[in-house]
Coordinates of C-alpha atoms in Angstrom, one line a residue:
M1 CA 99.6 88.3 64.9
D2 CA 98.3 91.1 67.6
T3 CA 101.6 92.8 69.1
A4 CA 101.3 97.0 70.7
L5 CA 104.6 98.3 70.4
P6 CA 106.5 100.5 72.9
L7 CA 108.0 101.8 69.9
A8 CA 112.1 103.3 69.9
S9 CA 113.3 105.8 67.0
P10 CA 115.1 103.7 65.0
T11 CA 118.6 105.5 64.2
P12 CA 120.0 106.4 62.5
R13 CA 118.5 108.2 60.4
L14 CA 117.5 106.2 56.4
A15 CA 118.1 107.6 53.3
T16 CA 115.1 108.8 51.6
S17 CA 114.8 106.0 49.4
A18 CA 114.8 103.9 52.2
E19 CA 112.3 105.9 54.2
R20 CA 109.5 105.0 51.6
F21 CA 106.9 102.1 52.1
L22 CA 105.2 101.8 49.4
A23 CA 102.5 99.4 48.5
A24 CA 103.1 96.9 46.0
P25 CA 101.9 98.3 42.4
E26 CA 98.3 98.3 41.4
S27 CA 97.7 98.7 44.9
P28 CA 94.3 100.9 45.2
P29 CA 94.9 104.1 46.6
V30 CA 95.1 104.8 50.3
A31 CA 91.7 106.4 51.4
W32 CA 92.2 109.4 53.0
T33 CA 89.2 110.5 55.4
V34 CA 89.8 113.8 57.5
L35 CA 86.8 114.0 60.2
D36 CA 84.7 117.4 60.8
G37 CA 84.7 118.7 64.3
L38 CA 85.7 116.4 67.5
T39 CA 85.5 112.5 67.9
P40 CA 85.0 111.3 71.6
Y41 CA 87.4 108.0 71.6
A42 CA 85.2 105.7 72.0
D43 CA 84.4 106.2 68.4
A44 CA 87.1 106.1 67.2
L45 CA 88.6 102.9 68.4
A46 CA 85.5 101.3 67.6
M47 CA 86.1 103.0 63.7
M48 CA 89.6 101.9 63.8
E49 CA 89.1 97.8 65.2
A50 CA 85.9 98.0 62.3
R51 CA 88.3 99.0 59.3
V52 CA 91.2 96.7 60.7
A53 CA 88.9 93.9 60.1
A54 CA 87.5 94.7 57.0
I55 CA 91.1 95.9 55.8
A56 CA 92.7 92.6 57.1
D57 CA 89.6 90.5 55.0
G58 CA 90.5 92.1 51.6
E59 CA 87.2 94.0 51.9
A60 CA 88.1 97.3 52.9
E61 CA 90.7 99.8 51.1
E62 CA 93.4 101.2 53.3
T63 CA 93.0 104.0 55.1
V64 CA 94.1 107.2 57.1
F65 CA 91.9 109.1 59.3
L66 CA 92.1 112.9 60.4
V67 CA 90.5 113.6 63.3
E68 CA 90.9 115.8 66.3
H69 CA 89.7 114.8 70.0
P70 CA 87.9 116.6 72.7
P71 CA 91.0 116.6 75.6
L72 CA 91.5 113.5 77.1
Y73 CA 94.8 111.0 77.8
T74 CA 95.4 108.1 76.6
A75 CA 97.2 105.3 78.4
G76 CA 99.4 102.8 76.3
T77 CA 100.6 99.4 76.9
S78 CA 103.7 100.8 78.6
A79 CA 102.0 103.4 80.8
R80 CA 102.5 103.6 84.8
A81 CA 100.5 104.7 87.5
E82 CA 102.7 107.5 88.4
D83 CA 102.7 109.1 84.9
L84 CA 99.2 109.9 85.4
L85 CA 99.7 113.2 87.6
D86 CA 96.3 114.7 87.2
A87 CA 93.3 113.2 85.6
R88 CA 91.7 116.3 85.1
F89 CA 90.1 114.6 81.6
P90 CA 89.0 111.4 81.3
V91 CA 91.5 108.8 80.9
F92 CA 91.3 105.8 77.8
P93 CA 92.6 102.8 77.8
A94 CA 93.9 103.0 74.2
G95 CA 95.6 99.2 73.6
R96 CA 98.8 101.4 71.2
G97 CA 102.0 101.0 72.7
G98 CA 103.9 103.5 74.5
E99 CA 102.5 105.3 78.1
Y100 CA 100.2 108.3 78.6
T101 CA 99.2 110.6 75.8
Y102 CA 96.7 114.0 75.5
H103 CA 94.7 114.4 72.9
G104 CA 92.5 117.7 72.8
P105 CA 91.6 120.5 70.3
G106 CA 94.3 121.5 68.4
Q107 CA 96.2 118.1 67.5
R108 CA 96.2 116.7 64.4
V109 CA 95.4 113.1 64.8
A110 CA 96.4 111.3 62.3
Y111 CA 95.5 106.9 62.3
V112 CA 97.3 104.9 59.5
L113 CA 95.5 101.9 59.0
L114 CA 98.0 100.1 56.5
D115 CA 97.9 96.8 55.2
L116 CA 101.7 95.1 55.8
K117 CA 101.4 93.0 53.7
R118 CA 101.2 94.5 50.5
R119 CA 103.7 96.7 51.3
R120 CA 106.8 95.3 53.6
Q121 CA 106.6 92.7 56.9
D122 CA 108.9 95.5 58.2
V123 CA 107.4 97.1 62.0
R124 CA 110.0 99.4 62.1
A125 CA 110.9 100.4 59.3
F126 CA 107.0 101.6 59.2
V127 CA 107.6 103.4 62.3
A128 CA 110.7 105.0 60.5
A129 CA 108.0 106.1 57.7
L130 CA 106.1 107.9 60.2
E131 CA 108.4 109.7 61.6
A132 CA 109.9 110.9 58.0
W133 CA 106.5 112.0 57.2
I134 CA 106.1 113.8 60.0
I135 CA 109.8 115.5 60.2
A136 CA 108.6 116.4 56.1
T137 CA 105.9 117.6 57.1
L138 CA 107.2 120.4 59.8
A139 CA 110.7 120.7 57.2
E140 CA 107.5 122.1 55.2
F141 CA 107.0 125.3 58.1
Q142 CA 111.0 125.5 58.2
V143 CA 110.2 123.4 61.5
R144 CA 113.7 120.8 61.8
G145 CA 112.6 117.6 63.3
E146 CA 114.9 115.3 64.7
R147 CA 114.5 112.2 66.2
R148 CA 116.1 111.2 69.0
E149 CA 117.9 107.7 69.7
D150 CA 116.4 106.8 73.5
R151 CA 113.9 109.0 73.2
V152 CA 109.9 108.5 71.1
G153 CA 108.4 110.8 69.0
V154 CA 109.4 113.8 66.8
W155 CA 111.9 116.8 68.4
V156 CA 112.6 120.1 68.3
Q157 CA 115.7 121.7 70.0
R158 CA 114.9 125.2 71.5
P159 CA 118.4 127.1 71.2
E160 CA 116.9 129.7 73.2
R161 CA 116.6 128.3 76.2
P162 CA 118.5 127.5 79.0
V163 CA 121.1 124.4 78.2
G164 CA 120.2 121.3 81.1
L165 CA 122.7 120.4 83.6
D166 CA 124.5 118.4 81.0
G167 CA 125.2 120.9 79.0
S168 CA 123.0 119.4 76.8
M169 CA 119.7 121.9 74.5
A170 CA 117.2 122.2 75.4
E171 CA 114.6 119.9 73.2
D172 CA 110.1 120.0 72.8
K173 CA 108.5 117.3 71.3
I174 CA 106.1 118.0 68.9
A175 CA 105.0 114.8 67.4
A176 CA 104.2 111.7 69.3
I177 CA 103.9 107.9 67.6
G178 CA 102.2 104.9 69.1
I179 CA 100.7 101.7 66.5
R180 CA 99.5 98.5 66.7
V181 CA 99.7 95.9 65.0
R182 CA 96.9 93.4 63.8
R183 CA 96.8 90.8 60.9
W184 CA 99.4 92.9 60.1
V185 CA 97.2 95.3 59.6
T186 CA 98.7 99.0 61.7
F187 CA 96.6 100.8 63.1
H188 CA 96.8 104.3 65.6
G189 CA 98.8 106.7 64.4
I190 CA 100.4 109.8 65.2
S191 CA 99.5 113.4 66.6
L192 CA 101.0 116.3 66.3
N193 CA 100.5 119.4 68.2
V194 CA 99.8 122.3 65.8
D195 CA 97.7 125.1 68.1
P196 CA 96.7 122.9 71.1
D197 CA 96.4 123.9 74.9
L198 CA 99.7 122.8 76.0
S199 CA 99.1 123.5 79.5
H200 CA 96.6 119.9 79.1
F201 CA 100.2 118.3 79.1
S202 CA 101.1 118.7 82.7
G203 CA 98.8 115.9 83.6
I204 CA 100.7 113.7 82.7
V205 CA 104.2 112.9 82.2
P206 CA 104.0 112.9 78.3
C207 CA 104.9 109.0 76.1
G208 CA 107.1 108.2 80.0
I209 CA 109.7 111.1 79.4
R210 CA 110.9 113.0 82.3
G211 CA 113.6 116.8 81.8
H212 CA 112.2 117.5 78.2
G213 CA 109.0 119.7 77.0
V214 CA 106.2 119.8 74.7
T215 CA 106.4 122.4 71.5
S216 CA 103.4 122.8 68.8
L217 CA 103.7 124.9 65.3
A218 CA 101.8 127.6 67.5
D219 CA 104.7 127.7 70.1
L220 CA 106.7 127.8 67.7
G221 CA 105.5 131.2 66.2
I222 CA 104.2 129.4 62.9
L223 CA 99.9 130.1 62.7
V224 CA 98.3 128.2 60.3
S225 CA 94.8 126.1 59.5
M226 CA 94.5 123.0 60.5
P227 CA 93.8 122.6 57.0
E228 CA 97.1 123.5 55.3
V229 CA 98.6 121.6 57.7
D230 CA 96.0 119.0 56.2
G231 CA 97.7 119.5 53.2
L232 CA 100.8 119.3 53.3
L233 CA 100.2 116.1 55.7
R234 CA 98.6 114.3 52.6
K235 CA 101.3 116.0 50.8
N236 CA 103.7 114.5 52.5
F237 CA 102.1 111.3 53.3
E238 CA 101.6 110.6 49.2
A239 CA 105.2 110.5 48.9
V240 CA 106.3 108.2 51.1
F241 CA 103.3 106.1 51.5
G242 CA 102.2 106.6 48.0
A243 CA 98.9 107.7 46.2
T244 CA 96.2 108.6 48.7
A245 CA 91.8 109.2 47.4

């Protein structure tokens, strides 16, 4: 099995108990690794490929890699040429589900490499758990992150902005999700906008979704360091997925 998924957010929102995605009893904790500096995207892909193979072969622990990248765009398996508006940064084919995504400094990218055979062989439940993880982490900052039935990622309402032509409230995307599954091991993962340069997103149609903006914790007035974000990401990861080490 080697599947790249263009993800649709599950709705309605699952209960907390249903969103937990724990490993089988006596499974080892998930290795939690924070990489310093800016990690070249090609290096991250190679790192994930090697670890996914080792996990699938029973030779490595499940792993989360937390990284920041230099400015770049990635193209998922559903990316459309017309959604690349200005190739001002390098563009990498990612192999994950989804469309175009920006990565850069000030954005926390978490690559989540879990063995679904130890948990549940249910990819949609895994995606719901990733969303629950992001939403719980945002709640630590008093930010209400929400799912949308017709849009991938995690969204925040912007009541201070003009309503849409249909009268709907303005919304911005604060976190993206894109995964791949090989031999029932997941890779790629999530990106959370902490304090990136939001103008860099204008070179693409993020995730192919038009008519909505992109935001960050800093854009919402929440100034927080990356280590603080990492600590809360870890706390809430453990609540959803289990122990880390």
